[in-house]
Tab-separated table of C-alpha atoms in Angstrom:
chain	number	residue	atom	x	y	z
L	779	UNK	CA	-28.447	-18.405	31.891
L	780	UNK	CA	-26.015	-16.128	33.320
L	781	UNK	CA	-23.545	-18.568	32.879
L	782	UNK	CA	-24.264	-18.471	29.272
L	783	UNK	CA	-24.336	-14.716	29.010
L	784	UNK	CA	-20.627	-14.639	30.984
L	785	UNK	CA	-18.914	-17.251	29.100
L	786	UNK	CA	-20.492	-15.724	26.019
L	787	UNK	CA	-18.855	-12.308	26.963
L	788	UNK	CA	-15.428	-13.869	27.609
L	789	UNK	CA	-14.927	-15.414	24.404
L	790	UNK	CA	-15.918	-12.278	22.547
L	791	UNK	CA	-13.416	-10.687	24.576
L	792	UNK	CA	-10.676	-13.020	23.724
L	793	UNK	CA	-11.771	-12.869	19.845
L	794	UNK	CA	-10.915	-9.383	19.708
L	795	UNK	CA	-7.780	-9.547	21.270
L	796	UNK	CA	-6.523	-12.458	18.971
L	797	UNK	CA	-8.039	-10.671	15.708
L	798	UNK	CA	-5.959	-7.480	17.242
L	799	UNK	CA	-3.021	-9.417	17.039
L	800	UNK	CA	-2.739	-10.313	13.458
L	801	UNK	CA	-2.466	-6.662	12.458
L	802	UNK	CA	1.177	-6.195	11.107
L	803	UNK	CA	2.213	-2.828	10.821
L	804	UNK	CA	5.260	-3.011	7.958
L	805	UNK	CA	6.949	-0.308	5.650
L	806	UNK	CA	8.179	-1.292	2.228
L	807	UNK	CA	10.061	0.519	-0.554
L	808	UNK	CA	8.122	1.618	-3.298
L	809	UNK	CA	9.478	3.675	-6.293
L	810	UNK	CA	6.750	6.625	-7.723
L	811	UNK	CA	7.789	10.318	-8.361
L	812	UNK	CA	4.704	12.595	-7.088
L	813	UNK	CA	1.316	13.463	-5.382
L	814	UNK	CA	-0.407	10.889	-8.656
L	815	UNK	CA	1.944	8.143	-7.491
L	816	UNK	CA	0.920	8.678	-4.096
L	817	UNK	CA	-2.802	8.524	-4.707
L	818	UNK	CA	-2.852	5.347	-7.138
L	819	UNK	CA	-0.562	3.724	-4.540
L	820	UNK	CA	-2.756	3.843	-1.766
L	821	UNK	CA	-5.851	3.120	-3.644
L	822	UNK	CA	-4.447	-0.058	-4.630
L	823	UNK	CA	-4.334	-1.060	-0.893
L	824	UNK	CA	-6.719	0.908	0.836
L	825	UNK	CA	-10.061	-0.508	-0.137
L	826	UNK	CA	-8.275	-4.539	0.100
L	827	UNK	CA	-10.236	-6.762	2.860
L	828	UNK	CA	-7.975	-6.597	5.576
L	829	UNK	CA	-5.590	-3.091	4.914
L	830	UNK	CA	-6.189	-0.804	7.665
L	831	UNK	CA	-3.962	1.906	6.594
L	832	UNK	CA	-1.625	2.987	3.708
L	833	UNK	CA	0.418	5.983	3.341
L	834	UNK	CA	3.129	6.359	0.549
L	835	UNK	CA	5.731	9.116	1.548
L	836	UNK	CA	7.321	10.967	-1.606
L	837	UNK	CA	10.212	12.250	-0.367
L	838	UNK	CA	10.839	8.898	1.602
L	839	UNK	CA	9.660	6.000	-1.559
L	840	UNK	CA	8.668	4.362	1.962
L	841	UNK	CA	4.909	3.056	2.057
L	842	UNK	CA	3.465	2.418	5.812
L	843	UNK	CA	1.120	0.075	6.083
L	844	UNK	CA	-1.119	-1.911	8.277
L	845	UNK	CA	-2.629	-4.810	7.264
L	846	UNK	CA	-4.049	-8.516	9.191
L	847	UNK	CA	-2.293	-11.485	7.922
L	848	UNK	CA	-5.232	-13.446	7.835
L	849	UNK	CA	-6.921	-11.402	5.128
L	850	UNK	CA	-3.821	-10.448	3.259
L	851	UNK	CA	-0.162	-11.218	2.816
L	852	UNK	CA	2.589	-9.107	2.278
L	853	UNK	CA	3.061	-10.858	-0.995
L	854	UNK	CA	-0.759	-10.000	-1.930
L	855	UNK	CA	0.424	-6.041	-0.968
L	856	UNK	CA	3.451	-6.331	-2.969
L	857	UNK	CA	1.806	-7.921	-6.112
L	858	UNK	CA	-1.372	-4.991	-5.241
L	859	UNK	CA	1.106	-2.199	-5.910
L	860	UNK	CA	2.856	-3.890	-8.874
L	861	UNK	CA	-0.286	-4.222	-10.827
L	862	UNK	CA	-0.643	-0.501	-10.566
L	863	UNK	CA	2.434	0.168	-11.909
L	864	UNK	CA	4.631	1.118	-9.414
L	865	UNK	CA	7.835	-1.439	-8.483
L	866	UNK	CA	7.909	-2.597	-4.640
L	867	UNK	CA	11.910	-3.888	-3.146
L	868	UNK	CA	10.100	-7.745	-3.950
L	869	UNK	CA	7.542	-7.090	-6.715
L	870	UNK	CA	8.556	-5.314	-9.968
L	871	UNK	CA	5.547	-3.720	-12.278
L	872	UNK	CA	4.830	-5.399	-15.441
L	873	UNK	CA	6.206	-3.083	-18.486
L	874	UNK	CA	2.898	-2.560	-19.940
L	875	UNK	CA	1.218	-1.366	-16.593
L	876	UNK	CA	4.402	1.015	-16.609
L	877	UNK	CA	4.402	2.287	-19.991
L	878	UNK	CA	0.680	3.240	-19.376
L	879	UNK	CA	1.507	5.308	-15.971
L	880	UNK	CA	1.469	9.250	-16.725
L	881	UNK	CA	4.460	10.679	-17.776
L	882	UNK	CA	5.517	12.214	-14.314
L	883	UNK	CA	4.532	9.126	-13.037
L	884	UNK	CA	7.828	7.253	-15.719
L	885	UNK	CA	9.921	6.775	-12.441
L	886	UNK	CA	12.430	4.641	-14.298
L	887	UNK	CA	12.790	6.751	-17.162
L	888	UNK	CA	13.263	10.099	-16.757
L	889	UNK	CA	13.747	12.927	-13.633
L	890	UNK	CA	10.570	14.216	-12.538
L	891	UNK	CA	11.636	17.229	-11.843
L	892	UNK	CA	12.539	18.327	-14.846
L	893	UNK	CA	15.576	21.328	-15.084
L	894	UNK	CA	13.782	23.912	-12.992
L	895	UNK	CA	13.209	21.369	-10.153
L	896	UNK	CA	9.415	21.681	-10.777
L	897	UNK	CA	7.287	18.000	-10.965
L	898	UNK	CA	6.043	17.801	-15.286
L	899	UNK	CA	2.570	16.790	-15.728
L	900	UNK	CA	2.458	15.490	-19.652
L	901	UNK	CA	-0.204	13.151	-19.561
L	902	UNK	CA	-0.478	10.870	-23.018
């Protein structure tokens, strides 16, 4: 029995360092204009089975993330963030999912900023 309970314990041990291991920690270019790119971003990841973090830096376009391999690939986080409209350095947002973005959101179209160097909320 305690032979059980010790071999038991070592193999639980050894699962969670190999699951520990899978976790890839990557950061990827994404293009969005403000603080409403930044939230739809990160809830496109952050509820996935296996993302463990997501932050999208404005300033930066860089997204950090953390994620296990064995639950998700980086393709799967690439093609995540397209579908929300936002374009990723490998995955580029359908038009339609774009065209429906708010319009400080129109990251290919316009500056965000506008001529005052303030961010324009129009919504549509």
């Amino acid at each position: 029995m305690k032979n059980i309970l010790i071999l038991s314990i070592v193999l639980l041990v050894s699962n969670i360092s190999y699951s520990q291991k899978k976790v890839v920690e990557d950061s990827i270019s994404v293009s969005g204009n403000c603080q409403m790119c930044k939230k739809r971003i990160e809830s496109a990841l952050i509820n996935r089975d296996g993302v463990k973090y997501a932050e999208w830096n404005v300033k930066t376009k860089k997204l950090f993330i953390a994620y296990r391999e064995d639950k998700i690939s980086t393709q799967e986080v690439h093609k995540a963030i397209a579908a929300a409209g936002h374009d990723t350095d490998l995955v580029k947002s359908e038009d339609l999912v774009y065209s429906e973005l708010p319009f400080c959101c129109l990251y290919r179209d316009h500056d965000p900023h506008g001529p005052n160097g303030e961010e324009q909320h129009e919504n549509k």
